[in-house]
mmCIF file of the C-alpha atoms, coordinates in Angstrom:
data_MODEL
# 
_entry.id   MODEL 
# 
loop_
_atom_site.group_PDB 
_atom_site.id 
_atom_site.type_symbol 
_atom_site.label_atom_id 
_atom_site.label_alt_id 
_atom_site.label_comp_id 
_atom_site.label_asym_id 
_atom_site.label_entity_id 
_atom_site.label_seq_id 
_atom_site.pdbx_PDB_ins_code 
_atom_site.Cartn_x 
_atom_site.Cartn_y 
_atom_site.Cartn_z 
_atom_site.occupancy 
_atom_site.B_iso_or_equiv 
_atom_site.pdbx_formal_charge 
_atom_site.auth_seq_id 
_atom_site.auth_comp_id 
_atom_site.auth_asym_id 
_atom_site.auth_atom_id 
_atom_site.pdbx_PDB_model_num 
ATOM 1   C CA . UNK A 1 1   ? -0.121 7.036   -10.555 1.00 0.00 ? 1   UNK A CA 1 
ATOM 2   C CA . UNK A 1 2   ? -0.499 3.235   -11.473 1.00 0.00 ? 2   UNK A CA 1 
ATOM 3   C CA . UNK A 1 3   ? -1.954 1.729   -14.431 1.00 0.00 ? 3   UNK A CA 1 
ATOM 4   C CA . UNK A 1 4   ? -2.479 -2.017  -14.402 1.00 0.00 ? 4   UNK A CA 1 
ATOM 5   C CA . UNK A 1 5   ? -3.366 -3.415  -18.024 1.00 0.00 ? 5   UNK A CA 1 
ATOM 6   C CA . UNK A 1 6   ? -3.436 -7.081  -18.991 1.00 0.00 ? 6   UNK A CA 1 
ATOM 7   C CA . UNK A 1 7   ? -1.564 -8.160  -22.115 1.00 0.00 ? 7   UNK A CA 1 
ATOM 8   C CA . UNK A 1 8   ? -3.191 -11.352 -22.458 1.00 0.00 ? 8   UNK A CA 1 
ATOM 9   C CA . UNK A 1 9   ? -5.920 -13.093 -24.135 1.00 0.00 ? 9   UNK A CA 1 
ATOM 10  C CA . UNK A 1 10  ? -9.189 -13.558 -21.964 1.00 0.00 ? 10  UNK A CA 1 
ATOM 11  C CA . UNK A 1 11  ? -8.337 -17.271 -22.384 1.00 0.00 ? 11  UNK A CA 1 
ATOM 12  C CA . UNK A 1 12  ? -5.176 -16.789 -20.148 1.00 0.00 ? 12  UNK A CA 1 
ATOM 13  C CA . UNK A 1 13  ? -6.678 -15.206 -17.056 1.00 0.00 ? 13  UNK A CA 1 
ATOM 14  C CA . UNK A 1 14  ? -4.233 -15.610 -13.921 1.00 0.00 ? 14  UNK A CA 1 
ATOM 15  C CA . UNK A 1 15  ? -5.323 -17.812 -11.230 1.00 0.00 ? 15  UNK A CA 1 
ATOM 16  C CA . UNK A 1 16  ? -7.469 -15.675 -8.396  1.00 0.00 ? 16  UNK A CA 1 
ATOM 17  C CA . UNK A 1 17  ? -4.988 -16.536 -5.711  1.00 0.00 ? 17  UNK A CA 1 
ATOM 18  C CA . UNK A 1 18  ? -2.163 -14.814 -7.895  1.00 0.00 ? 18  UNK A CA 1 
ATOM 19  C CA . UNK A 1 19  ? -3.776 -11.866 -8.509  1.00 0.00 ? 19  UNK A CA 1 
ATOM 20  C CA . UNK A 1 20  ? -3.097 -9.834  -5.598  1.00 0.00 ? 20  UNK A CA 1 
ATOM 21  C CA . UNK A 1 21  ? 0.510  -10.652 -5.968  1.00 0.00 ? 21  UNK A CA 1 
ATOM 22  C CA . UNK A 1 22  ? 0.569  -9.405  -9.652  1.00 0.00 ? 22  UNK A CA 1 
ATOM 23  C CA . UNK A 1 23  ? -1.303 -6.130  -8.546  1.00 0.00 ? 23  UNK A CA 1 
ATOM 24  C CA . UNK A 1 24  ? 0.614  -5.583  -5.211  1.00 0.00 ? 24  UNK A CA 1 
ATOM 25  C CA . UNK A 1 25  ? 1.765  -1.764  -5.119  1.00 0.00 ? 25  UNK A CA 1 
ATOM 26  C CA . UNK A 1 26  ? 5.004  -0.889  -3.599  1.00 0.00 ? 26  UNK A CA 1 
ATOM 27  C CA . UNK A 1 27  ? 7.535  -3.234  -2.643  1.00 0.00 ? 27  UNK A CA 1 
ATOM 28  C CA . UNK A 1 28  ? 7.167  -6.892  -4.026  1.00 0.00 ? 28  UNK A CA 1 
ATOM 29  C CA . UNK A 1 29  ? 10.030 -8.029  -1.573  1.00 0.00 ? 29  UNK A CA 1 
ATOM 30  C CA . UNK A 1 30  ? 8.423  -6.783  1.630   1.00 0.00 ? 30  UNK A CA 1 
ATOM 31  C CA . UNK A 1 31  ? 5.223  -8.842  0.579   1.00 0.00 ? 31  UNK A CA 1 
ATOM 32  C CA . UNK A 1 32  ? 7.072  -11.666 -0.289  1.00 0.00 ? 32  UNK A CA 1 
ATOM 33  C CA . UNK A 1 33  ? 9.243  -11.993 3.140   1.00 0.00 ? 33  UNK A CA 1 
ATOM 34  C CA . UNK A 1 34  ? 5.804  -11.437 4.998   1.00 0.00 ? 34  UNK A CA 1 
ATOM 35  C CA . UNK A 1 35  ? 4.801  -14.707 3.199   1.00 0.00 ? 35  UNK A CA 1 
ATOM 36  C CA . UNK A 1 36  ? 7.809  -16.187 3.862   1.00 0.00 ? 36  UNK A CA 1 
ATOM 37  C CA . UNK A 1 37  ? 8.356  -15.318 7.529   1.00 0.00 ? 37  UNK A CA 1 
ATOM 38  C CA . UNK A 1 38  ? 11.908 -14.244 6.914   1.00 0.00 ? 38  UNK A CA 1 
ATOM 39  C CA . UNK A 1 39  ? 14.162 -12.276 4.465   1.00 0.00 ? 39  UNK A CA 1 
ATOM 40  C CA . UNK A 1 40  ? 14.308 -13.263 0.720   1.00 0.00 ? 40  UNK A CA 1 
ATOM 41  C CA . UNK A 1 41  ? 17.300 -15.096 -0.556  1.00 0.00 ? 41  UNK A CA 1 
ATOM 42  C CA . UNK A 1 42  ? 18.437 -13.518 -3.910  1.00 0.00 ? 42  UNK A CA 1 
ATOM 43  C CA . UNK A 1 43  ? 20.630 -15.403 -6.152  1.00 0.00 ? 43  UNK A CA 1 
ATOM 44  C CA . UNK A 1 44  ? 22.064 -13.604 -9.105  1.00 0.00 ? 44  UNK A CA 1 
ATOM 45  C CA . UNK A 1 45  ? 22.189 -15.536 -12.468 1.00 0.00 ? 45  UNK A CA 1 
ATOM 46  C CA . UNK A 1 46  ? 23.370 -12.578 -14.698 1.00 0.00 ? 46  UNK A CA 1 
ATOM 47  C CA . UNK A 1 47  ? 24.257 -8.950  -13.789 1.00 0.00 ? 47  UNK A CA 1 
ATOM 48  C CA . UNK A 1 48  ? 26.203 -6.369  -16.293 1.00 0.00 ? 48  UNK A CA 1 
ATOM 49  C CA . UNK A 1 49  ? 25.763 -4.411  -19.302 1.00 0.00 ? 49  UNK A CA 1 
ATOM 50  C CA . UNK A 1 50  ? 23.710 -5.488  -22.052 1.00 0.00 ? 50  UNK A CA 1 
ATOM 51  C CA . UNK A 1 51  ? 22.252 -3.734  -25.275 1.00 0.00 ? 51  UNK A CA 1 
ATOM 52  C CA . UNK A 1 52  ? 18.491 -3.372  -24.939 1.00 0.00 ? 52  UNK A CA 1 
ATOM 53  C CA . UNK A 1 53  ? 16.113 -5.287  -27.378 1.00 0.00 ? 53  UNK A CA 1 
ATOM 54  C CA . UNK A 1 54  ? 13.542 -3.266  -29.364 1.00 0.00 ? 54  UNK A CA 1 
ATOM 55  C CA . UNK A 1 55  ? 10.776 -4.646  -27.218 1.00 0.00 ? 55  UNK A CA 1 
ATOM 56  C CA . UNK A 1 56  ? 12.849 -3.446  -23.883 1.00 0.00 ? 56  UNK A CA 1 
ATOM 57  C CA . UNK A 1 57  ? 13.118 -0.193  -25.398 1.00 0.00 ? 57  UNK A CA 1 
ATOM 58  C CA . UNK A 1 58  ? 9.319  -0.219  -26.109 1.00 0.00 ? 58  UNK A CA 1 
ATOM 59  C CA . UNK A 1 59  ? 8.541  -1.301  -22.558 1.00 0.00 ? 59  UNK A CA 1 
ATOM 60  C CA . UNK A 1 60  ? 10.828 1.763   -21.363 1.00 0.00 ? 60  UNK A CA 1 
ATOM 61  C CA . UNK A 1 61  ? 8.841  4.047   -23.271 1.00 0.00 ? 61  UNK A CA 1 
ATOM 62  C CA . UNK A 1 62  ? 11.184 5.059   -25.783 1.00 0.00 ? 62  UNK A CA 1 
ATOM 63  C CA . UNK A 1 63  ? 9.510  6.202   -28.999 1.00 0.00 ? 63  UNK A CA 1 
ATOM 64  C CA . UNK A 1 64  ? 10.896 7.402   -32.581 1.00 0.00 ? 64  UNK A CA 1 
ATOM 65  C CA . UNK A 1 65  ? 14.525 7.380   -33.604 1.00 0.00 ? 65  UNK A CA 1 
ATOM 66  C CA . UNK A 1 66  ? 15.255 6.291   -29.931 1.00 0.00 ? 66  UNK A CA 1 
ATOM 67  C CA . UNK A 1 67  ? 14.003 2.864   -31.115 1.00 0.00 ? 67  UNK A CA 1 
ATOM 68  C CA . UNK A 1 68  ? 16.820 2.477   -33.733 1.00 0.00 ? 68  UNK A CA 1 
ATOM 69  C CA . UNK A 1 69  ? 19.410 3.464   -31.709 1.00 0.00 ? 69  UNK A CA 1 
ATOM 70  C CA . UNK A 1 70  ? 21.972 0.883   -29.694 1.00 0.00 ? 70  UNK A CA 1 
ATOM 71  C CA . UNK A 1 71  ? 21.381 1.479   -26.095 1.00 0.00 ? 71  UNK A CA 1 
ATOM 72  C CA . UNK A 1 72  ? 23.182 -0.327  -23.136 1.00 0.00 ? 72  UNK A CA 1 
ATOM 73  C CA . UNK A 1 73  ? 21.584 -0.681  -19.842 1.00 0.00 ? 73  UNK A CA 1 
ATOM 74  C CA . UNK A 1 74  ? 22.681 -2.508  -16.556 1.00 0.00 ? 74  UNK A CA 1 
ATOM 75  C CA . UNK A 1 75  ? 20.826 -5.689  -16.473 1.00 0.00 ? 75  UNK A CA 1 
ATOM 76  C CA . UNK A 1 76  ? 20.357 -7.856  -13.154 1.00 0.00 ? 76  UNK A CA 1 
ATOM 77  C CA . UNK A 1 77  ? 18.775 -11.083 -13.394 1.00 0.00 ? 77  UNK A CA 1 
ATOM 78  C CA . UNK A 1 78  ? 17.994 -13.042 -9.832  1.00 0.00 ? 78  UNK A CA 1 
ATOM 79  C CA . UNK A 1 79  ? 15.982 -15.583 -8.580  1.00 0.00 ? 79  UNK A CA 1 
ATOM 80  C CA . UNK A 1 80  ? 14.184 -14.779 -5.293  1.00 0.00 ? 80  UNK A CA 1 
ATOM 81  C CA . UNK A 1 81  ? 13.654 -17.673 -2.759  1.00 0.00 ? 81  UNK A CA 1 
ATOM 82  C CA . UNK A 1 82  ? 11.273 -17.653 0.159   1.00 0.00 ? 82  UNK A CA 1 
ATOM 83  C CA . UNK A 1 83  ? 10.976 -20.349 2.644   1.00 0.00 ? 83  UNK A CA 1 
ATOM 84  C CA . UNK A 1 84  ? 11.451 -22.982 0.092   1.00 0.00 ? 84  UNK A CA 1 
ATOM 85  C CA . UNK A 1 85  ? 14.270 -24.548 -1.807  1.00 0.00 ? 85  UNK A CA 1 
ATOM 86  C CA . UNK A 1 86  ? 12.914 -23.741 -5.031  1.00 0.00 ? 86  UNK A CA 1 
ATOM 87  C CA . UNK A 1 87  ? 13.103 -20.089 -6.192  1.00 0.00 ? 87  UNK A CA 1 
ATOM 88  C CA . UNK A 1 88  ? 9.400  -18.261 -6.061  1.00 0.00 ? 88  UNK A CA 1 
ATOM 89  C CA . UNK A 1 89  ? 10.126 -15.535 -8.491  1.00 0.00 ? 89  UNK A CA 1 
ATOM 90  C CA . UNK A 1 90  ? 12.541 -14.895 -11.469 1.00 0.00 ? 90  UNK A CA 1 
ATOM 91  C CA . UNK A 1 91  ? 13.255 -11.033 -11.847 1.00 0.00 ? 91  UNK A CA 1 
ATOM 92  C CA . UNK A 1 92  ? 15.070 -9.105  -14.364 1.00 0.00 ? 92  UNK A CA 1 
ATOM 93  C CA . UNK A 1 93  ? 15.783 -5.474  -13.498 1.00 0.00 ? 93  UNK A CA 1 
ATOM 94  C CA . UNK A 1 94  ? 16.812 -3.162  -16.253 1.00 0.00 ? 94  UNK A CA 1 
ATOM 95  C CA . UNK A 1 95  ? 18.714 0.102   -15.481 1.00 0.00 ? 95  UNK A CA 1 
ATOM 96  C CA . UNK A 1 96  ? 19.265 2.460   -18.960 1.00 0.00 ? 96  UNK A CA 1 
ATOM 97  C CA . UNK A 1 97  ? 22.612 4.258   -18.690 1.00 0.00 ? 97  UNK A CA 1 
ATOM 98  C CA . UNK A 1 98  ? 20.881 7.443   -18.183 1.00 0.00 ? 98  UNK A CA 1 
ATOM 99  C CA . UNK A 1 99  ? 19.308 6.057   -15.127 1.00 0.00 ? 99  UNK A CA 1 
ATOM 100 C CA . UNK A 1 100 ? 22.799 5.160   -13.535 1.00 0.00 ? 100 UNK A CA 1 
ATOM 101 C CA . UNK A 1 101 ? 23.706 8.732   -12.816 1.00 0.00 ? 101 UNK A CA 1 
ATOM 102 C CA . UNK A 1 102 ? 24.623 10.380  -9.387  1.00 0.00 ? 102 UNK A CA 1 
ATOM 103 C CA . UNK A 1 103 ? 23.429 8.229   -6.175  1.00 0.00 ? 103 UNK A CA 1 
ATOM 104 C CA . UNK A 1 104 ? 21.514 5.787   -8.472  1.00 0.00 ? 104 UNK A CA 1 
ATOM 105 C CA . UNK A 1 105 ? 25.045 4.395   -9.523  1.00 0.00 ? 105 UNK A CA 1 
ATOM 106 C CA . UNK A 1 106 ? 24.277 2.262   -6.327  1.00 0.00 ? 106 UNK A CA 1 
ATOM 107 C CA . UNK A 1 107 ? 21.956 0.070   -8.297  1.00 0.00 ? 107 UNK A CA 1 
ATOM 108 C CA . UNK A 1 108 ? 24.972 -1.661  -10.148 1.00 0.00 ? 108 UNK A CA 1 
ATOM 109 C CA . UNK A 1 109 ? 26.110 -2.789  -6.413  1.00 0.00 ? 109 UNK A CA 1 
ATOM 110 C CA . UNK A 1 110 ? 23.064 -4.661  -5.348  1.00 0.00 ? 110 UNK A CA 1 
ATOM 111 C CA . UNK A 1 111 ? 24.932 -8.048  -5.168  1.00 0.00 ? 111 UNK A CA 1 
ATOM 112 C CA . UNK A 1 112 ? 22.513 -9.972  -2.978  1.00 0.00 ? 112 UNK A CA 1 
ATOM 113 C CA . UNK A 1 113 ? 20.411 -7.208  -1.797  1.00 0.00 ? 113 UNK A CA 1 
ATOM 114 C CA . UNK A 1 114 ? 16.739 -7.088  -2.989  1.00 0.00 ? 114 UNK A CA 1 
ATOM 115 C CA . UNK A 1 115 ? 15.873 -4.236  -5.379  1.00 0.00 ? 115 UNK A CA 1 
ATOM 116 C CA . UNK A 1 116 ? 12.762 -3.256  -3.342  1.00 0.00 ? 116 UNK A CA 1 
ATOM 117 C CA . UNK A 1 117 ? 15.112 -2.354  -0.454  1.00 0.00 ? 117 UNK A CA 1 
ATOM 118 C CA . UNK A 1 118 ? 16.611 0.214   -2.454  1.00 0.00 ? 118 UNK A CA 1 
ATOM 119 C CA . UNK A 1 119 ? 13.650 1.471   -4.547  1.00 0.00 ? 119 UNK A CA 1 
ATOM 120 C CA . UNK A 1 120 ? 11.007 1.834   -1.659  1.00 0.00 ? 120 UNK A CA 1 
ATOM 121 C CA . UNK A 1 121 ? 13.431 2.891   1.029   1.00 0.00 ? 121 UNK A CA 1 
ATOM 122 C CA . UNK A 1 122 ? 11.911 6.315   1.292   1.00 0.00 ? 122 UNK A CA 1 
ATOM 123 C CA . UNK A 1 123 ? 8.364  5.972   -0.561  1.00 0.00 ? 123 UNK A CA 1 
ATOM 124 C CA . UNK A 1 124 ? 6.172  3.016   -0.142  1.00 0.00 ? 124 UNK A CA 1 
ATOM 125 C CA . UNK A 1 125 ? 5.127  3.334   -3.543  1.00 0.00 ? 125 UNK A CA 1 
ATOM 126 C CA . UNK A 1 126 ? 6.258  4.690   -6.835  1.00 0.00 ? 126 UNK A CA 1 
ATOM 127 C CA . UNK A 1 127 ? 4.795  6.334   -10.130 1.00 0.00 ? 127 UNK A CA 1 
ATOM 128 C CA . UNK A 1 128 ? 4.761  3.270   -12.494 1.00 0.00 ? 128 UNK A CA 1 
ATOM 129 C CA . UNK A 1 129 ? 3.045  1.542   -15.388 1.00 0.00 ? 129 UNK A CA 1 
ATOM 130 C CA . UNK A 1 130 ? 2.174  -2.212  -15.015 1.00 0.00 ? 130 UNK A CA 1 
ATOM 131 C CA . UNK A 1 131 ? 1.628  -5.051  -17.816 1.00 0.00 ? 131 UNK A CA 1 
ATOM 132 C CA . UNK A 1 132 ? 0.830  -8.650  -16.684 1.00 0.00 ? 132 UNK A CA 1 
ATOM 133 C CA . UNK A 1 133 ? 1.320  -11.138 -19.272 1.00 0.00 ? 133 UNK A CA 1 
ATOM 134 C CA . UNK A 1 134 ? 1.553  -15.019 -19.422 1.00 0.00 ? 134 UNK A CA 1 
ATOM 135 C CA . UNK A 1 135 ? 5.251  -16.500 -20.163 1.00 0.00 ? 135 UNK A CA 1 
ATOM 136 C CA . UNK A 1 136 ? 6.433  -19.992 -20.607 1.00 0.00 ? 136 UNK A CA 1 
ATOM 137 C CA . UNK A 1 137 ? 7.661  -19.841 -16.969 1.00 0.00 ? 137 UNK A CA 1 
ATOM 138 C CA . UNK A 1 138 ? 4.659  -18.546 -15.408 1.00 0.00 ? 138 UNK A CA 1 
ATOM 139 C CA . UNK A 1 139 ? 2.498  -15.488 -14.797 1.00 0.00 ? 139 UNK A CA 1 
ATOM 140 C CA . UNK A 1 140 ? 4.799  -11.935 -15.109 1.00 0.00 ? 140 UNK A CA 1 
ATOM 141 C CA . UNK A 1 141 ? 4.274  -8.681  -14.055 1.00 0.00 ? 141 UNK A CA 1 
ATOM 142 C CA . UNK A 1 142 ? 6.344  -5.838  -15.549 1.00 0.00 ? 142 UNK A CA 1 
ATOM 143 C CA . UNK A 1 143 ? 6.394  -2.559  -14.092 1.00 0.00 ? 143 UNK A CA 1 
ATOM 144 C CA . UNK A 1 144 ? 8.009  0.395   -15.663 1.00 0.00 ? 144 UNK A CA 1 
ATOM 145 C CA . UNK A 1 145 ? 9.048  2.822   -12.469 1.00 0.00 ? 145 UNK A CA 1 
ATOM 146 C CA . UNK A 1 146 ? 9.438  6.569   -12.322 1.00 0.00 ? 146 UNK A CA 1 
ATOM 147 C CA . UNK A 1 147 ? 12.061 6.298   -9.472  1.00 0.00 ? 147 UNK A CA 1 
ATOM 148 C CA . UNK A 1 148 ? 13.292 10.216  -8.676  1.00 0.00 ? 148 UNK A CA 1 
ATOM 149 C CA . UNK A 1 149 ? 12.860 10.988  -12.452 1.00 0.00 ? 149 UNK A CA 1 
ATOM 150 C CA . UNK A 1 150 ? 14.564 8.079   -13.615 1.00 0.00 ? 150 UNK A CA 1 
ATOM 151 C CA . UNK A 1 151 ? 13.125 5.290   -15.611 1.00 0.00 ? 151 UNK A CA 1 
ATOM 152 C CA . UNK A 1 152 ? 13.805 1.578   -14.815 1.00 0.00 ? 152 UNK A CA 1 
ATOM 153 C CA . UNK A 1 153 ? 11.795 -1.594  -15.702 1.00 0.00 ? 153 UNK A CA 1 
ATOM 154 C CA . UNK A 1 154 ? 11.590 -4.509  -13.233 1.00 0.00 ? 154 UNK A CA 1 
ATOM 155 C CA . UNK A 1 155 ? 10.131 -8.053  -14.802 1.00 0.00 ? 155 UNK A CA 1 
ATOM 156 C CA . UNK A 1 156 ? 8.916  -10.676 -12.053 1.00 0.00 ? 156 UNK A CA 1 
ATOM 157 C CA . UNK A 1 157 ? 7.727  -14.014 -12.853 1.00 0.00 ? 157 UNK A CA 1 
ATOM 158 C CA . UNK A 1 158 ? 6.025  -16.054 -10.359 1.00 0.00 ? 158 UNK A CA 1 
ATOM 159 C CA . UNK A 1 159 ? 7.195  -19.567 -10.822 1.00 0.00 ? 159 UNK A CA 1 
ATOM 160 C CA . UNK A 1 160 ? 5.257  -22.860 -9.696  1.00 0.00 ? 160 UNK A CA 1 
ATOM 161 C CA . UNK A 1 161 ? 6.931  -23.078 -6.496  1.00 0.00 ? 161 UNK A CA 1 
ATOM 162 C CA . UNK A 1 162 ? 5.346  -19.940 -5.463  1.00 0.00 ? 162 UNK A CA 1 
ATOM 163 C CA . UNK A 1 163 ? 1.747  -21.027 -5.882  1.00 0.00 ? 163 UNK A CA 1 
ATOM 164 C CA . UNK A 1 164 ? 2.929  -24.624 -4.600  1.00 0.00 ? 164 UNK A CA 1 
ATOM 165 C CA . UNK A 1 165 ? 3.820  -22.924 -1.431  1.00 0.00 ? 165 UNK A CA 1 
ATOM 166 C CA . UNK A 1 166 ? 0.560  -22.515 0.956   1.00 0.00 ? 166 UNK A CA 1 
ATOM 167 C CA . UNK A 1 167 ? 2.606  -20.077 3.390   1.00 0.00 ? 167 UNK A CA 1 
# 
């Protein structure tokens, strides 16, 4: 079940041409590749373990004493390129250690593979909760997914080059 909520003041309404992208269900990779007419190029800027911030713990749905405990997660930060020299989207994936068990350990080995290829390989949609906000970099959707009983968070920020590209 998807729940979209806008965490921004009324003065910050996303541009109408961006709404379908912010609210896209299923694999954002798939719809971006359709727009680009080619596979996305993924450039990693960071991949490794980091402690979760208090905000990230809350976004992942942690509560109570879990908010005060230090928790590590596998963090992956990438830029997604469509058919342009400028990146369209900056994305951050957060995989808590409790998520990286069994077959899910492959999430640490994505390298240049878009996360959508793995998450939506067997199912077109996943249970999720989404928040949309405006950041200094652009409009962002943060989606907390339930992937086969494991919680993970993906934040995707649409950069100016995405709106400038009229593919």
